[in-house]
Amino acid sequence: MIFKELGLNARLVSRLDALGLTQPTPIQEQAIPQALQGRDILGIAQTGTGKTAAFCIPLIVDLSKRQDRPAPRSARGLVLAPTRELAGQIVQTLQGLTTDLRITLVVGGKSINTQSERLARGTDILVATPGRLIDLMDRRAIGLGQTRFLVLDEADQMLDIGFIHALRRIASMLGTDRQTMMFSATMPKAMADLSRQYLDKPIRVEVSPPGKVADKVTHSVHFVAKDQKQDLLIELLGGHRDERALVFSRTKHGAERLMKHLDRAGFAATSIHGNKSQGQRDRAIAAFKAGSVRVLVATDVAARGIDIPGVGHVYNYDLPNVPENYVHRIGRTARAGQSGRAIAFCAAEEVTELKAIEKVLGTRVEIAGGRPWDAMTCATKSQKNRCTHRRSTERSDRMAA
């Protein structure tokens, strides 16, 4: 099938061709025709499956056909995303597909006064992170009474990082006469509850079931003591200095310390995390894309928010507390038909996390080095207390990322 067969107009098909998009992915092929008929959509799809275009295309088609223009301080369509980076990429996709619609981005880390001014004349499509949107609503800079299209992208991540109350408040400001599309990589109970609140008799579209690693990613684990991780990372990075590598740290402070250590070791490295301003994050990603920086150290703020072809290696320096994030992290490599490698480090304290990941995957992760730890983490009472404190601290850290 080609995009033209989905009933898209010639101008949009031409723009898709210019972007190198001629054949819809499975999620696009299933979701776009249903969305064009006005149906609510519940899409279950992993990162990298093309779901951004699956909701951008129907939005553009419908809004382009309507004669009405946005009223001041209103938005005809609203797209919510969990991170600034993902929101920015959605805007880039929309802008690549249309020049006829007014598209506005509002995220934290940017001047709220400037964003208020941009919203004063209204917008066709508003792409926002929930927290900043709430701030603008409180200032009466934007109203959602005329919003007829709502998209929740990476809805499970929004729940995971604590946006549930913000989502409920935003939903209460929307009219019931709307079309809603919700996309998620996983379907926990909280997601099912959320879908019942937001969606009306939705069409469920599911591709790449949760826990499935992309076909062209080879992934493995090194069992290594926590205090030896840095040396192992430097050794492995030294084997492919000319390739881009994305390194995931669990915490903001850990990411910054690791980046500085790599810089001292002679690697062109930078970092993104919740303590960085939006300008710093944008510059770091731009340098990584351009190749002037070869190593990007990040928290899970980048697990679903970066689409950079040519990332040859992903390192899970720290294993994620949320096992599904392992799949999202390693999905940053092997994009656009390329192959990639993902290497995880597992210290004794992380055995529980590794077992949870393997349960989600339904298989064991191949061992690349070291011996599996014989004892479970936190065996003694004092160790348990330290682990409980560590996880509580890291949860708070992740919420702010």
Short mmCIF file of C-alpha atoms in Angstrom, two decimals:
data_model
loop_
_atom_site.label_atom_id
_atom_site.label_comp_id
_atom_site.label_asym_id
_atom_site.label_seq_id
_atom_site.Cartn_x
_atom_site.Cartn_y
_atom_site.Cartn_z
CA MET A 1 0.00 0.00 0.00
CA ILE A 2 1.08 3.61 -0.65
CA PHE A 3 -0.12 6.78 1.09
CA LYS A 4 -2.18 7.82 -1.92
CA GLU A 5 -4.38 4.76 -1.42
CA LEU A 6 -5.34 6.04 2.05
CA GLY A 7 -7.34 8.83 0.40
CA LEU A 8 -4.90 11.66 1.13
CA ASN A 9 -4.87 14.71 -1.12
CA ALA A 10 -2.14 15.10 -3.73
CA ARG A 11 -0.47 18.00 -1.92
CA LEU A 12 -0.02 16.02 1.29
CA VAL A 13 1.16 12.94 -0.61
CA SER A 14 3.73 15.13 -2.37
CA ARG A 15 5.03 16.40 0.97
CA LEU A 16 5.26 12.83 2.27
CA ASP A 17 7.21 11.86 -0.85
CA ALA A 18 9.59 14.78 -0.29
CA LEU A 19 10.24 13.45 3.21
CA GLY A 20 10.98 10.00 1.80
CA LEU A 21 7.70 8.56 3.09
CA THR A 22 5.94 6.58 0.38
CA GLN A 23 4.54 3.54 2.17
CA PRO A 24 2.65 3.73 5.47
CA THR A 25 3.92 1.70 8.40
CA PRO A 26 1.49 -0.84 9.95
CA ILE A 27 0.34 1.61 12.64
CA GLN A 28 -0.25 4.29 10.00
CA GLU A 29 -2.05 1.92 7.64
CA GLN A 30 -4.44 0.84 10.39
CA ALA A 31 -4.95 4.11 12.27
CA ILE A 32 -5.16 6.78 9.54
CA PRO A 33 -8.28 5.51 7.68
CA GLN A 34 -10.19 5.07 10.96
CA ALA A 35 -9.11 8.50 12.22
CA LEU A 36 -10.16 10.11 8.93
CA GLN A 37 -13.65 8.71 9.56
CA GLY A 38 -13.76 10.56 12.86
CA ARG A 39 -13.28 7.52 15.11
CA ASP A 40 -11.46 7.69 18.42
CA ILE A 41 -8.21 5.73 18.27
CA LEU A 42 -6.38 3.72 20.93
CA GLY A 43 -2.98 2.92 19.48
CA ILE A 44 -0.58 0.51 21.18
CA ALA A 45 2.78 0.85 19.47
CA GLN A 46 6.43 0.93 20.44
CA THR A 47 8.66 3.89 19.72
CA GLY A 48 9.98 3.96 16.17
CA THR A 49 6.85 2.49 14.54
CA GLY A 50 5.75 5.74 12.88
CA LYS A 51 2.93 6.64 15.23
CA THR A 52 3.69 10.37 15.12
CA ALA A 53 2.64 10.56 11.48
CA ALA A 54 -0.29 8.26 12.31
CA PHE A 55 -1.95 11.09 14.25
CA CYS A 56 -0.37 14.10 12.51
CA ILE A 57 -1.76 13.19 9.10
CA PRO A 58 -5.44 12.91 10.16
CA LEU A 59 -5.13 16.15 12.14
CA ILE A 60 -3.78 18.01 9.13
CA VAL A 61 -6.34 16.55 6.72
CA ASP A 62 -9.35 17.42 8.87
CA LEU A 63 -8.25 20.87 10.00
CA SER A 64 -7.23 21.85 6.46
CA LYS A 65 -10.74 21.08 5.20
CA ARG A 66 -12.51 23.23 7.77
CA GLN A 67 -13.30 26.85 6.95
CA ASP A 68 -13.23 28.14 10.53
CA ARG A 69 -10.11 29.81 11.89
CA PRO A 70 -8.92 29.64 15.49
CA ALA A 71 -10.34 32.26 17.81
CA PRO A 72 -7.95 34.32 19.97
CA ARG A 73 -6.45 32.31 22.84
CA SER A 74 -7.85 29.04 21.52
CA ALA A 75 -6.61 25.90 19.80
CA ARG A 76 -8.55 23.77 17.32
CA GLY A 77 -6.35 20.73 17.97
CA LEU A 78 -4.26 19.77 21.02
CA VAL A 79 -1.37 17.30 21.17
CA LEU A 80 0.03 16.44 24.61
CA ALA A 81 3.47 14.85 25.03
CA PRO A 82 5.40 13.94 28.19
CA THR A 83 8.74 15.61 27.37
CA ARG A 84 9.96 18.80 25.73
CA GLU A 85 12.05 16.85 23.25
CA LEU A 86 9.17 14.69 22.07
CA ALA A 87 6.90 17.73 21.79
CA GLY A 88 9.52 19.47 19.67
CA GLN A 89 9.80 16.52 17.33
CA ILE A 90 6.03 16.37 16.88
CA VAL A 91 6.09 20.04 15.83
CA GLN A 92 8.87 19.29 13.34
CA THR A 93 6.77 16.49 11.83
CA LEU A 94 3.71 18.73 11.56
CA GLN A 95 5.70 21.56 9.99
CA GLY A 96 7.18 19.15 7.48
CA LEU A 97 3.70 18.10 6.37
CA THR A 98 1.89 21.46 6.15
CA THR A 99 2.52 25.18 5.82
CA ASP A 100 -1.18 26.08 5.84
CA LEU A 101 -1.86 25.58 9.54
CA ARG A 102 -0.66 27.60 12.50
CA ILE A 103 1.30 25.27 14.82
CA THR A 104 2.40 26.38 18.28
CA LEU A 105 4.74 24.69 20.75
CA VAL A 106 4.50 25.35 24.50
CA VAL A 107 6.88 23.56 26.87
CA GLY A 108 8.69 24.29 30.09
CA GLY A 109 12.13 25.88 29.96
CA LYS A 110 11.00 28.58 27.52
CA SER A 111 9.62 32.06 28.22
CA ILE A 112 6.00 31.70 29.29
CA ASN A 113 5.38 35.35 28.41
CA THR A 114 6.52 34.77 24.82
CA GLN A 115 4.32 31.68 24.62
CA SER A 116 1.33 33.67 25.95
CA GLU A 117 1.87 36.28 23.23
CA ARG A 118 1.97 33.61 20.52
CA LEU A 119 -1.29 32.13 21.75
CA ALA A 120 -3.06 35.50 21.79
CA ARG A 121 -4.18 35.16 18.17
CA GLY A 122 -5.09 31.49 18.51
CA THR A 123 -3.55 28.42 16.87
CA ASP A 124 -4.69 25.53 14.71
CA ILE A 125 -2.61 22.89 16.48
CA LEU A 126 -1.15 23.33 19.95
CA VAL A 127 1.61 20.89 20.96
CA ALA A 128 2.30 21.03 24.68
CA THR A 129 3.66 19.34 27.76
CA PRO A 130 0.92 19.09 30.42
CA GLY A 131 2.67 21.15 33.08
CA ARG A 132 3.28 24.19 30.89
CA LEU A 133 -0.24 23.98 29.44
CA ILE A 134 -1.69 24.11 32.98
CA ASP A 135 0.47 27.19 33.70
CA LEU A 136 -0.88 28.93 30.59
CA MET A 137 -4.46 27.96 31.42
CA ASP A 138 -4.02 29.46 34.90
CA ARG A 139 -2.92 32.72 33.24
CA ARG A 140 -5.97 32.60 30.96
CA ALA A 141 -3.60 32.62 28.00
CA ILE A 142 -5.37 29.65 26.42
CA GLY A 143 -8.84 28.14 26.59
CA LEU A 144 -9.79 24.68 25.37
CA GLY A 145 -13.54 25.12 24.91
CA GLN A 146 -13.20 25.16 21.10
CA THR A 147 -10.68 22.29 20.88
CA ARG A 148 -12.15 19.52 18.74
CA PHE A 149 -9.14 17.22 18.45
CA LEU A 150 -7.09 15.77 21.28
CA VAL A 151 -4.02 13.57 20.97
CA LEU A 152 -2.23 11.97 23.94
CA ASP A 153 1.17 10.72 22.80
CA GLU A 154 3.20 8.33 24.98
CA ALA A 155 0.31 8.34 27.44
CA ASP A 156 1.84 5.62 29.62
CA GLN A 157 4.96 7.73 30.17
CA MET A 158 2.80 10.71 31.14
CA LEU A 159 1.21 8.53 33.81
CA ASP A 160 4.59 7.18 34.93
CA ILE A 161 6.06 10.64 35.53
CA GLY A 162 3.05 11.90 37.44
CA PHE A 163 0.92 13.84 34.95
CA ILE A 164 -2.36 12.06 35.75
CA HIS A 165 -3.86 15.00 37.71
CA ALA A 166 -2.81 17.46 35.02
CA LEU A 167 -4.40 15.27 32.34
CA ARG A 168 -7.66 15.08 34.26
CA ARG A 169 -7.77 18.82 34.71
CA ILE A 170 -7.05 19.43 31.02
CA ALA A 171 -9.74 16.94 29.99
CA SER A 172 -12.31 18.72 32.15
CA MET A 173 -11.73 21.89 30.12
CA LEU A 174 -12.43 20.18 26.78
CA GLY A 175 -15.85 19.77 25.28
CA THR A 176 -17.32 16.31 24.79
CA ASP A 177 -17.80 16.93 21.06
CA ARG A 178 -14.27 15.99 20.10
CA GLN A 179 -12.18 13.29 18.47
CA THR A 180 -9.50 11.77 20.68
CA MET A 181 -6.48 9.67 19.78
CA MET A 182 -4.39 8.06 22.49
CA PHE A 183 -1.08 6.35 21.78
CA SER A 184 0.87 4.29 24.27
CA ALA A 185 3.70 1.77 24.18
CA THR A 186 2.24 -0.28 27.03
CA MET A 187 -1.23 -0.92 28.41
CA PRO A 188 -1.11 -1.08 32.22
CA LYS A 189 -4.36 -0.93 34.22
CA ALA A 190 -4.02 2.82 34.76
CA MET A 191 -3.82 3.28 30.99
CA ALA A 192 -6.95 1.22 30.48
CA ASP A 193 -8.76 3.36 33.05
CA LEU A 194 -7.53 6.53 31.35
CA SER A 195 -8.67 5.33 27.93
CA ARG A 196 -12.19 4.73 29.26
CA GLN A 197 -12.30 8.32 30.56
CA TYR A 198 -11.01 9.92 27.37
CA LEU A 199 -12.17 7.75 24.48
CA ASP A 200 -15.61 7.06 23.05
CA LYS A 201 -15.97 3.60 21.47
CA PRO A 202 -12.38 3.66 20.22
CA ILE A 203 -10.84 1.57 17.48
CA ARG A 204 -7.92 -0.31 19.00
CA VAL A 205 -4.82 -0.54 16.82
CA GLU A 206 -1.90 -2.60 18.09
CA VAL A 207 1.47 -3.26 16.49
CA SER A 208 4.85 -4.26 17.92
CA PRO A 209 3.52 -5.75 21.18
CA PRO A 210 4.99 -4.42 24.44
CA GLY A 211 8.31 -6.06 25.29
CA LYS A 212 9.31 -6.67 21.69
CA VAL A 213 12.77 -5.41 20.81
CA ALA A 214 13.30 -4.06 17.29
CA ASP A 215 14.48 -6.79 14.92
CA LYS A 216 17.77 -5.10 14.03
CA VAL A 217 18.88 -4.44 17.61
CA THR A 218 21.28 -6.88 19.25
CA HIS A 219 21.27 -6.44 23.01
CA SER A 220 23.31 -7.96 25.82
CA VAL A 221 24.35 -7.45 29.43
CA HIS A 222 27.65 -7.16 31.29
CA PHE A 223 27.65 -8.15 34.95
CA VAL A 224 29.97 -5.60 36.53
CA ALA A 225 30.54 -4.09 39.98
CA LYS A 226 29.11 -0.62 40.38
CA ASP A 227 32.53 0.98 40.96
CA GLN A 228 33.89 -0.63 37.78
CA LYS A 229 31.17 0.61 35.43
CA GLN A 230 33.00 3.75 34.36
CA ASP A 231 36.14 1.87 33.35
CA LEU A 232 34.12 -0.67 31.35
CA LEU A 233 32.14 2.06 29.60
CA ILE A 234 35.33 3.88 28.59
CA GLU A 235 36.80 0.63 27.28
CA LEU A 236 33.74 -0.16 25.18
CA LEU A 237 33.29 3.39 23.89
CA GLY A 238 36.93 3.36 22.85
CA GLY A 239 36.13 0.61 20.39
CA HIS A 240 33.84 2.84 18.31
CA ARG A 241 34.94 6.45 18.82
CA ASP A 242 33.63 7.53 15.42
CA GLU A 243 30.06 6.31 16.07
CA ARG A 244 27.29 8.00 18.01
CA ALA A 245 26.53 6.43 21.38
CA LEU A 246 23.66 7.19 23.75
CA VAL A 247 24.30 6.40 27.42
CA PHE A 248 21.42 6.19 29.90
CA SER A 249 21.88 7.10 33.54
CA ARG A 250 19.12 6.68 36.09
CA THR A 251 19.50 10.09 37.75
CA LYS A 252 20.19 13.66 36.73
CA HIS A 253 23.23 14.04 38.97
CA GLY A 254 24.58 10.67 37.86
CA ALA A 255 24.25 11.68 34.21
CA GLU A 256 26.15 14.92 34.77
CA ARG A 257 28.95 13.23 36.75
CA LEU A 258 29.32 10.54 34.09
CA MET A 259 29.41 13.07 31.26
CA LYS A 260 32.20 15.03 32.98
CA HIS A 261 34.14 11.81 33.59
CA LEU A 262 33.89 10.88 29.89
CA ASP A 263 34.94 14.38 28.90
CA ARG A 264 38.06 14.09 31.07
CA ALA A 265 38.75 10.71 29.46
CA GLY A 266 38.94 12.36 26.04
CA PHE A 267 35.47 11.70 24.64
CA ALA A 268 33.38 14.42 22.99
CA ALA A 269 30.43 14.11 25.37
CA THR A 270 27.42 16.13 26.48
CA SER A 271 24.32 15.47 28.58
CA ILE A 272 20.59 16.15 28.80
CA HIS A 273 18.45 15.85 31.91
CA GLY A 274 15.94 17.74 34.00
CA ASN A 275 18.50 20.12 35.51
CA LYS A 276 19.42 21.46 32.07
CA SER A 277 17.62 24.45 30.61
CA GLN A 278 15.70 23.91 27.40
CA GLY A 279 18.34 25.85 25.50
CA GLN A 280 21.09 23.60 26.86
CA ARG A 281 19.10 20.49 25.97
CA ASP A 282 18.41 21.77 22.46
CA ARG A 283 22.09 22.59 21.89
CA ALA A 284 23.20 19.19 23.20
CA ILE A 285 20.85 17.31 20.87
CA ALA A 286 21.84 19.53 17.91
CA ALA A 287 25.53 18.81 18.55
CA PHE A 288 24.81 15.09 18.83
CA LYS A 289 22.84 15.12 15.57
CA ALA A 290 25.59 17.09 13.81
CA GLY A 291 28.26 14.67 15.01
CA SER A 292 30.38 17.25 16.80
CA VAL A 293 29.51 15.33 19.96
CA ARG A 294 29.70 11.56 19.77
CA VAL A 295 28.45 10.57 23.23
CA LEU A 296 25.18 11.79 24.74
CA VAL A 297 24.52 10.93 28.38
CA ALA A 298 20.84 11.18 29.27
CA THR A 299 18.16 10.29 31.77
CA ASP A 300 14.88 8.74 30.62
CA VAL A 301 13.90 12.18 29.36
CA ALA A 302 15.48 10.87 26.13
CA ALA A 303 14.05 7.34 26.17
CA ARG A 304 11.14 8.33 23.94
CA GLY A 305 11.99 11.87 22.97
CA ILE A 306 14.91 11.56 20.57
CA ASP A 307 14.77 10.38 16.97
CA ILE A 308 18.32 10.54 15.65
CA PRO A 309 19.29 8.18 12.81
CA GLY A 310 22.82 6.87 13.09
CA VAL A 311 22.95 6.08 16.82
CA GLY A 312 25.00 2.90 16.60
CA HIS A 313 25.15 2.04 20.31
CA VAL A 314 22.92 2.47 23.35
CA TYR A 315 24.35 1.84 26.80
CA ASN A 316 22.15 1.18 29.82
CA TYR A 317 24.79 2.36 32.28
CA ASP A 318 22.11 2.09 34.97
CA LEU A 319 19.21 -0.29 34.46
CA PRO A 320 15.81 1.45 34.49
CA ASN A 321 13.45 1.07 37.44
CA VAL A 322 10.53 0.77 35.00
CA PRO A 323 11.29 -2.38 32.97
CA GLU A 324 9.35 -1.23 29.89
CA ASN A 325 11.75 1.70 29.59
CA TYR A 326 14.48 -0.77 28.64
CA VAL A 327 12.72 -1.37 25.32
CA HIS A 328 12.21 2.36 24.78
CA ARG A 329 15.84 3.14 25.56
CA ILE A 330 17.31 0.61 23.17
CA GLY A 331 14.78 1.69 20.56
CA ARG A 332 16.95 4.81 20.12
CA THR A 333 19.25 2.70 17.93
CA ALA A 334 18.47 0.66 14.79
CA ARG A 335 16.20 3.38 13.44
CA ALA A 336 15.31 4.05 9.80
CA GLY A 337 16.13 0.48 8.81
CA GLN A 338 19.64 0.50 10.29
CA SER A 339 21.10 -1.99 12.76
CA GLY A 340 22.36 -1.19 16.24
CA ARG A 341 23.74 -2.58 19.48
CA ALA A 342 22.49 -2.12 23.03
CA ILE A 343 24.69 -2.97 26.00
CA ALA A 344 23.43 -3.07 29.59
CA PHE A 345 25.49 -2.95 32.77
CA CYS A 346 24.15 -4.88 35.76
CA ALA A 347 25.64 -4.34 39.20
CA ALA A 348 24.73 -6.55 42.15
CA GLU A 349 22.20 -3.96 43.29
CA GLU A 350 20.39 -4.18 39.93
CA VAL A 351 19.63 -7.89 39.70
CA THR A 352 15.98 -7.24 40.53
CA GLU A 353 15.71 -4.71 37.70
CA LEU A 354 17.30 -7.14 35.23
CA LYS A 355 14.87 -9.90 36.18
CA ALA A 356 11.94 -7.51 35.72
CA ILE A 357 13.25 -6.55 32.26
CA GLU A 358 13.61 -10.20 31.25
CA LYS A 359 10.05 -10.85 32.44
CA VAL A 360 8.75 -8.07 30.16
CA LEU A 361 10.86 -9.36 27.26
CA GLY A 362 9.81 -12.97 27.86
CA THR A 363 13.41 -14.10 27.43
CA ARG A 364 16.85 -13.89 28.98
CA VAL A 365 19.20 -11.10 27.92
CA GLU A 366 22.37 -12.50 26.37
CA ILE A 367 25.42 -12.30 28.64
CA ALA A 368 28.30 -10.36 27.07
CA GLY A 369 30.66 -10.35 30.04
CA GLY A 370 31.07 -11.08 33.73
CA ARG A 371 29.43 -13.72 35.88
CA PRO A 372 25.77 -13.45 36.93
CA TRP A 373 25.45 -12.35 40.52
CA ASP A 374 24.76 -15.31 42.82
CA ALA A 375 22.79 -13.45 45.47
CA MET A 376 19.85 -11.11 45.14
CA THR A 377 20.44 -7.45 45.81
CA CYS A 378 19.91 -5.95 49.28
CA ALA A 379 20.29 -9.22 51.16
CA THR A 380 20.88 -7.69 54.57
CA LYS A 381 18.59 -5.37 56.47
CA SER A 382 20.96 -2.43 56.20
CA GLN A 383 21.31 -2.97 52.46
CA LYS A 384 17.53 -3.10 52.11
CA ASN A 385 17.22 0.22 53.88
CA ARG A 386 19.83 1.76 51.60
CA CYS A 387 18.08 0.40 48.52
CA THR A 388 14.71 1.71 49.69
CA HIS A 389 16.19 5.16 50.23
CA ARG A 390 18.00 5.02 46.88
CA ARG A 391 14.89 4.08 44.94
CA SER A 392 12.80 6.75 46.69
CA THR A 393 15.41 9.38 45.81
CA GLU A 394 15.65 8.17 42.22
CA ARG A 395 11.86 8.18 41.81
CA SER A 396 11.78 11.85 42.85
CA ASP A 397 14.71 12.53 40.50
CA ARG A 398 12.93 10.83 37.61
CA MET A 399 9.71 12.78 38.24
CA ALA A 400 11.63 16.02 37.70
CA ALA A 401 13.45 14.81 34.58
#
